[in-house]
Structures are given as structure tokens and as C-alpha cells.
XYZ file of C-alpha atoms in Angstrom:
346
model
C -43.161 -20.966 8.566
C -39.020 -20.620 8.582
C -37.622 -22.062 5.804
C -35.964 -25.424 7.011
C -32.430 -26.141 5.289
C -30.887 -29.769 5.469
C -28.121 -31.164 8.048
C -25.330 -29.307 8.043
C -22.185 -30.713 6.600
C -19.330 -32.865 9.069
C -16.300 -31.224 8.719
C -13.974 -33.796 7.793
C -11.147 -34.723 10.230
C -7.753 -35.715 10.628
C -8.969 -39.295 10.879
C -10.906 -39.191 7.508
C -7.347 -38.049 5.857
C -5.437 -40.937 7.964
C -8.753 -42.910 6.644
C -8.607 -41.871 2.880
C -4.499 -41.352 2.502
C -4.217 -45.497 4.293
C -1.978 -43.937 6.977
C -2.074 -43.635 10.648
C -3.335 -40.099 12.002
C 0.205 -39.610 13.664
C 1.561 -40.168 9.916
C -0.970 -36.821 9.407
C 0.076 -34.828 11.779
C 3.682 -35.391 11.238
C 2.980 -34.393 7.443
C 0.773 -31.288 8.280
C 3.448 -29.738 11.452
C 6.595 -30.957 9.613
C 7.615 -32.474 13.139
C 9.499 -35.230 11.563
C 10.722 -36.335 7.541
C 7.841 -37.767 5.813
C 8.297 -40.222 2.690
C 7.500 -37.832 -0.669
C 5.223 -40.660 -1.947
C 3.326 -40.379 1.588
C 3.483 -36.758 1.325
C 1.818 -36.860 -1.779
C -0.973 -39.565 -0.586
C -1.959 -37.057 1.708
C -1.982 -33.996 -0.009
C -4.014 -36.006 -2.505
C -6.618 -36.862 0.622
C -6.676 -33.354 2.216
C -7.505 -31.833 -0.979
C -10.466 -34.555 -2.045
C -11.897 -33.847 1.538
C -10.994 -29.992 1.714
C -9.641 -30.833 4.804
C -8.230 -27.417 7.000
C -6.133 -28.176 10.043
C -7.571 -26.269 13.612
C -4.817 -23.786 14.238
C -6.038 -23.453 17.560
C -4.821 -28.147 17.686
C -2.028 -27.250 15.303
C -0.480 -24.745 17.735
C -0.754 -27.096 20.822
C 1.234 -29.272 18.797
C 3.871 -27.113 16.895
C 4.209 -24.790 20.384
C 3.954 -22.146 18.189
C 0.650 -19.835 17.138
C 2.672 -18.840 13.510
C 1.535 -15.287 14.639
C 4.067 -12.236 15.650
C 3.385 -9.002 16.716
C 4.390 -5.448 15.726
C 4.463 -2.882 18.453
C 4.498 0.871 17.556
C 4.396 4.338 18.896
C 1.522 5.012 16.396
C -0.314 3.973 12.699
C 0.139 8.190 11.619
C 3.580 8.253 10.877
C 3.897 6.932 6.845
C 7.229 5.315 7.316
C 5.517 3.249 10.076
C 2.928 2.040 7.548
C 5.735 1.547 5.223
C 7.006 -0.992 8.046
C 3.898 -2.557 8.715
C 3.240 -3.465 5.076
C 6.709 -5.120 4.560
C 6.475 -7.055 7.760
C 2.631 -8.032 6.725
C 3.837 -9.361 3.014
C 6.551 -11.218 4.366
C 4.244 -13.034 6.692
C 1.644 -13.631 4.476
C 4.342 -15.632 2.159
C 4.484 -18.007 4.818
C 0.742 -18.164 5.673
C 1.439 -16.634 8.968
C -0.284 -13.517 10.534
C 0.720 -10.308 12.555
C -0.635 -8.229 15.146
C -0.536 -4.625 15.216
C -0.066 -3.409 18.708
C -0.163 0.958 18.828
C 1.436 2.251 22.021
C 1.071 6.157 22.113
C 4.954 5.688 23.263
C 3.783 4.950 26.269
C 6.193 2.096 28.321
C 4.154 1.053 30.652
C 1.407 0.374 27.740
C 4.529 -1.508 25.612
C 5.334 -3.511 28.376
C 1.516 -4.610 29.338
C 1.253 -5.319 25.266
C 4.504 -7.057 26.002
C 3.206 -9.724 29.060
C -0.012 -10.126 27.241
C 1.630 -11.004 23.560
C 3.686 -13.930 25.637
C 0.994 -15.413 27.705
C -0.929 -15.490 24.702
C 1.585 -17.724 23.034
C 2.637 -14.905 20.496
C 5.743 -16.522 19.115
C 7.927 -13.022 19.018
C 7.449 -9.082 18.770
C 8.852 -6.225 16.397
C 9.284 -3.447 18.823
C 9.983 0.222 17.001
C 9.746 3.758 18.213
C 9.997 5.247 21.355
C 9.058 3.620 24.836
C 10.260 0.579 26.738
C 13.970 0.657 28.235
C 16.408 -1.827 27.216
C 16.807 -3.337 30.382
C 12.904 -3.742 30.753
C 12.412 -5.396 27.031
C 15.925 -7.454 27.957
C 14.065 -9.196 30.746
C 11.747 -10.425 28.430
C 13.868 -11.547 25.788
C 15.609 -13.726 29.199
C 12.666 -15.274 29.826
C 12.527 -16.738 26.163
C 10.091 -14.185 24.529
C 11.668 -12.876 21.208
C 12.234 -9.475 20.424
C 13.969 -7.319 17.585
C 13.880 -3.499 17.995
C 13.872 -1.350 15.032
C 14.322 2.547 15.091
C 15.050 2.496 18.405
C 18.650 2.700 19.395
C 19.565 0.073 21.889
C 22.825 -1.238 22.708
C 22.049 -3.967 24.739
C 23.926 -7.823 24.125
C 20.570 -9.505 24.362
C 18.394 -7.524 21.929
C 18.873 -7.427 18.423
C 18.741 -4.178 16.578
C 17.559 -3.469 12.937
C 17.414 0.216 11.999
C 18.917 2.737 9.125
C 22.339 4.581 10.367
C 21.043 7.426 11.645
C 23.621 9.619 12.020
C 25.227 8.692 8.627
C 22.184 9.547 7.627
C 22.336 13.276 8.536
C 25.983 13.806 7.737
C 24.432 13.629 4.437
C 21.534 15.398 4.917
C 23.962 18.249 6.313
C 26.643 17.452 4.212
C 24.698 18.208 1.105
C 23.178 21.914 2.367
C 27.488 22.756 3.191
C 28.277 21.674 -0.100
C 25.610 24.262 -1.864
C 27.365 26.992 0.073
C 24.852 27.040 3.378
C 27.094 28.106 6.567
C 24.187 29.051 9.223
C 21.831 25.704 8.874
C 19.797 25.030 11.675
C 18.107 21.550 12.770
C 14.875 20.997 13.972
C 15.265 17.618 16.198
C 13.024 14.712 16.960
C 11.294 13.834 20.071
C 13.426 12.897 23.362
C 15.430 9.422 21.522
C 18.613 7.728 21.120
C 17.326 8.478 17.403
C 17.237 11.843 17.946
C 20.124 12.036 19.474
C 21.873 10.354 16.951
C 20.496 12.287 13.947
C 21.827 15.688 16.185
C 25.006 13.847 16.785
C 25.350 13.401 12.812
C 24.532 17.243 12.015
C 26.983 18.726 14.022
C 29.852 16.533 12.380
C 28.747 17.485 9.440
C 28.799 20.971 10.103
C 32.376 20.573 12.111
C 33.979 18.621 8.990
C 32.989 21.870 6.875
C 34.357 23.945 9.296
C 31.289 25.456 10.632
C 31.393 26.044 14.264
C 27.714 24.831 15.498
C 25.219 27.131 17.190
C 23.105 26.102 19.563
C 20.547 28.960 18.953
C 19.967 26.769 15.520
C 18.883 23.760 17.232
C 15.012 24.380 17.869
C 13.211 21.045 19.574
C 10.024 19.097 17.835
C 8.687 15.835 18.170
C 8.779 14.163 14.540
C 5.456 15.457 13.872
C 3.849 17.805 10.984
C 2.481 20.026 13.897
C 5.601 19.953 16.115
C 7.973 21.115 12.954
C 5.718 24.123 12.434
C 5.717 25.262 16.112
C 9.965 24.725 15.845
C 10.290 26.849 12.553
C 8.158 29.365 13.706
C 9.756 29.952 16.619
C 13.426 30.195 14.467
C 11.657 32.287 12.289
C 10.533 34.823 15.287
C 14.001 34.200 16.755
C 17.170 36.410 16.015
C 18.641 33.712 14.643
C 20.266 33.627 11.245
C 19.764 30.999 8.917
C 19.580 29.732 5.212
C 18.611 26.106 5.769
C 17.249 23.429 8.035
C 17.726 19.428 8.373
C 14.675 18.452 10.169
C 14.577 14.984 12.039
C 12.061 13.221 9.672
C 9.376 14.319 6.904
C 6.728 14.933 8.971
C 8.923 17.340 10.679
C 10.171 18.964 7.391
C 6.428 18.606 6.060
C 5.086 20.714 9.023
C 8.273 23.326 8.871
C 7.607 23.947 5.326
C 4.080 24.736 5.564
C 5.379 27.043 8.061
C 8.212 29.172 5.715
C 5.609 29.506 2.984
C 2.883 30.498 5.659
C 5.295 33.929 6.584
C 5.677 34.409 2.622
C 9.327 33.267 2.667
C 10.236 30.897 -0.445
C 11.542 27.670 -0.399
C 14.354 27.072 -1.037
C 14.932 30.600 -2.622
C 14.548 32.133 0.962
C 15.122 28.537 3.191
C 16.291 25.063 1.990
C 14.746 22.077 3.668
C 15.963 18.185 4.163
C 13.550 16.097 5.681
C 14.881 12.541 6.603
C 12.875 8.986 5.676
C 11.651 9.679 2.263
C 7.810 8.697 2.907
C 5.625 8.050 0.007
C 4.462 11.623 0.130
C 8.064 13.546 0.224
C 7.531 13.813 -3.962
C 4.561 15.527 -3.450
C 5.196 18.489 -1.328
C 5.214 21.952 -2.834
C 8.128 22.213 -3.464
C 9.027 18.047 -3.647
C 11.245 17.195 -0.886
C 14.497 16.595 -0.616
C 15.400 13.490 2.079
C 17.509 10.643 3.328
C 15.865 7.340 2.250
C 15.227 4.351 4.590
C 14.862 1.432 2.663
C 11.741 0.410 4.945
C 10.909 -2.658 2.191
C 14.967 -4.264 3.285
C 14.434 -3.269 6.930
C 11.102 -5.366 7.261
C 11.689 -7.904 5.730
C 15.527 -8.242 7.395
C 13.278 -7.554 10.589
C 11.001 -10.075 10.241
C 13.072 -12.750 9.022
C 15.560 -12.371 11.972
C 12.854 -12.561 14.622
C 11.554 -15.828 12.616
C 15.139 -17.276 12.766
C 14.968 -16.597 16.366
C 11.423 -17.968 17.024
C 12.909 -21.092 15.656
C 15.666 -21.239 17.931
C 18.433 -20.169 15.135
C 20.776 -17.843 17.058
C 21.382 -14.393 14.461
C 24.496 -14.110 12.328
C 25.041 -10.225 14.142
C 22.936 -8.604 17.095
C 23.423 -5.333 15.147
C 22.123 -4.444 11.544
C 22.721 -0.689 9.855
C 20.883 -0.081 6.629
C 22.913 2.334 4.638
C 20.720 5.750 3.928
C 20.907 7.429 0.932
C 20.371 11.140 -0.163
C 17.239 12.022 -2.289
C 17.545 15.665 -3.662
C 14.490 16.690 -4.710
C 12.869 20.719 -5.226
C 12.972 22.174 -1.798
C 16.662 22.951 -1.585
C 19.310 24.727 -3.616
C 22.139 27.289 -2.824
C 21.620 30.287 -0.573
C 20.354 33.852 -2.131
C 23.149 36.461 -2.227
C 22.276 38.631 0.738
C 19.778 36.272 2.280
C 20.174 36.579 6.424
């Protein structure tokens, strides 16, 4: 025979805490949404009530009431990239302190999978999105933010009225990056560039003037394309490598990049940075670790988060943002895998 067990418990209700506390359940539900001021004395009687009963609100009632689900999500290109789980853990902590919750929404940087994650986030009653990375075009993502969905891109460089933007300066970024292999006497520096971006683009844009303002004339035989992964900066220096192209040292688009074109030096027995200097740009949790250690541009990914985050909440609750635009300033880390060029080096 099953073993029987007795009735289950009632889960108490907002009328046993109107019941207990000696207020009306409106009084309750006032208290618990924070739709309107409630006496502290009052307050207190119900806290007191909720916590004899171990009362816990339905979110699924709460959210019906508020309009709001206290949930956001956070669409990205993909979960491989460490600065993105960098991101992800910022944006998580930050919710957490205000017992709310996030989605994670991976894209492949496709568009047309953003915007389906896009129309099902709002008719789910998602109160906002975090959308980084590749994909989606401004004007698409604008039409959404029109219709009252909010949105705050990071990484992604859009200059759209509508859309807020939270990212690193890019291009200051590799000024410095560039900047810093001039100043140890490197004249023929080539860059290995991101996938098809405005962050790309802006990263390139940032080289070159860094090359111009040492009065390096750029070469477009040292610009080799990749795709801000490991594998796609191997394939890029190999092919400068095999090329007929001189150089001493590289800025690559992100770690991963630099990650993937260092294994790729010390795979043709060249040295680094005796033979080739490399900069990688984000400064991911493994950068220290490389062989050599890497030297990068840091993104403060913690500050961008949690600026993120707290600007799309500001938003959600209808609290229009102090700027549309927000540049974290990048800073240089130099670490083992550069230094100056080798007398006679090519």
C-alpha cells in the first residue's frame, strides 16, 4: 500500500494578510506594488503579517497589476565571446539587487532571429531589452522602441535619436592600442579587423589616425579581415605571414582575435613580441594568461552593465535618460606580448 501523507497545506492569501494586518486587501496590494504611499506604521503591520503567514505574492497577479513582469532581456550575438559573459554577469547582479530577473536571448547575429526575439520579448510583456553585437538595423530596432518597447544597444554603433547607446569609445580605444606600438619604434603595424560592424569600422577608423598622427602613411596590404574570433585571427595572421607584406606588429580587433593570431606567430616559430608584437582589445579575464600575457585596451564591462541596465530601468519606468549617448573611456593594459621591434626584423 502507498504511503498516504496528510492534506496539503492552503497557501495563505492576500486576504489572510488584509485578515491578520486589520486592513483592507486594497491596503495590501497598495503596500506589496508600491502603487500609492502607505502609512510606515501600516507598512510595518503588514510586513509583520506577511512574514507570520510566509505569505509570497503571485508574480504572474502582481504583474497584471504593476503592468510590468520585473523581467528584461539581454539579446546577444553569442554566450562564447568572454567579454559577453562579462556583460551578462553585470547585468544579472544588478538585477538580482532588485529581485528582478533577465533573459538571455543568443542570436547567431542573425536579424531576422533578433527581431523575432524582439516581437516575442514584447508580447510577452518583457518590460525592455539590452541589445549588443551585431544584427538588427537601427531603423528596424527604432520601430520598436516607437511602439513603446524599450531598448538600449551596447557595442553596437548606432546613431539613431530614438535609441540609446552604451558602449566603450572604440576608436579612442585603438589610437591607443596603435599609439602605444608607434611609440616603441613600430612603423609597418598591421591590423587584423573585426567582423563587417560600425565597431569594426570604428576600431579601423582609430588605427589609421594613429598611424597618420605618427606620420606613418597606412598600407592597405596590412589590413587583413577576421571576424573577432580565435579561429578567424589565425586564418588573418597566417595569411600576413604568407603575404609579402612587412611587418613588426599587429592591433587585432578584440582578444579572441589577438588570442587566435598569436597561436598562429608561435605556430611558424616566430617569437612574440621578439619577432611580432600583439594588442588585443577588451581585456577578457583570460588576456593575463596567454603565453606571452597580453597586452589590451580595457572595457570596463562591470560600469557598462550596470550603466546599461540602470538606463533601460529608468526608461521602463517612464524616466526619459539624462543623454541618448554614453562613451566609456578605454584604457591601455601593457602586458608581455609586446615590446620594441628587433634591429633588422622585416
Amino acid at each position: 500500500m502507498p504511503e498516504t501523507t496528510g492534506p496539503r497545506r492552503r497557501r495563505p492569501t492576500i486576504y489572510d494578510v488584509a485578515r491578520l494586518a486589520g486592513v483592507s486587501t486594497a491596503t495590501v496590494s497598495r503596500a506589496l506594488n508600491g502603487t500609492a504611499p502607505i502609512a510606515v506604521a501600516t507598512r510595518a503591520t503588514i510586513d509583520d503579517a506577511i512574514e507570520q503567514l510566509g505569505y509570497r505574492p503571485n508574480p504572474i497577479a502582481r504583474s497584471l497589476v504593476t503592468k510590468s513582469t520585473q523581467t528584461i532581456a539581454l539579446l546577444l550575438p553569442d554566450i562564447t565571446n568572454p567579454f559577453y559573459a562579462e556583460l551578462v554577469s553585470g547585468i544579472q547582479q544588478r538585477m538580482l539587487e532588485g529581485e528582478q530577473s533577465m533573459l538571455l536571448c543568443t542570436t547567431n547575429g542573425d536579424p531576422e532571429q533578433e527581431a523575432r526575439y524582439l516581437r516575442l520579448l514584447r508580447a510577452k510583456h518583457v518590460d525592455g531589452a539590452l541589445v549588443d553585437g551585431l544584427g538588427l538595423a537601427p531603423e528596424r530596432i527604432a520601430a520598436f522602441v516607437d511602439d513603446g518597447f524599450p531598448i538600449v544597444c551596447l557595442d553596437r554603433d548606432v546613431d539613431f535619436p530614438s535609441i540609446p547607446l552604451v558602449q566603450v569609445d572604440n576608436r579612442l580605444g585603438a589610437r591607443l592600442a596603435t599609439d602605444y606600438l608607434v611609440s616603441l619604434g613600430h612603423a609597418r603595424i598591421a591590423h587584423i579587423t573585426g567582423a563587417p560592424a560600425a565597431i569594426s569600422d570604428a576600431r579601423l577608423e582609430g588605427y589609421r589616425e594613429a598611424l597618420a598622427s605618427g606620420g606613418i602613411e597606412p598600407d592597405a596590404a596590412l589590413v587583413a579581415p577576421g571576424d573577432f574570433t580565435e579561429a578567424g585571427g589565425h586564418a588573418a595572421m597566417r595569411a600576413l605571414l604568407e603575404s609579402s607584406a612587412r611587418f613588426t606588429a599587429v592591433f587585432c580587433a578584440n582578444d579572441l582575435t589577438a588570442i587566435g593570431a598569436l597561436n598562429a606567430v608561435l605556430s611558424s616559430g616566430r617569437k612574440v613580441p621578439l619577432d611580432l608584437s600583439i594588442v588585443g582589445f577588451d581585456d577578457v579575464r583570460l588576456s593575463p594568461y596567454t603565453s606571452p600575457p597580453l597586452t589590451t585596451i580595457h572595457q570596463p564591462a562591470a560600469e557598462i552593465a550596470r550603466y546599461a541596465t540602470e538606463l533601460l530601468l529608468d526608461l521602463i519606468r517612464g524616466t526619459p535618460p539624462a543623454t541618448m549617448r554614453r562613451l566609456f573611456a578605454p584604457t591601455l593594459v601593457v602586458r608581455g606580448s609586446t615590446g620594441p621591434p628587433r634591429t633588422g626584423t622585416p
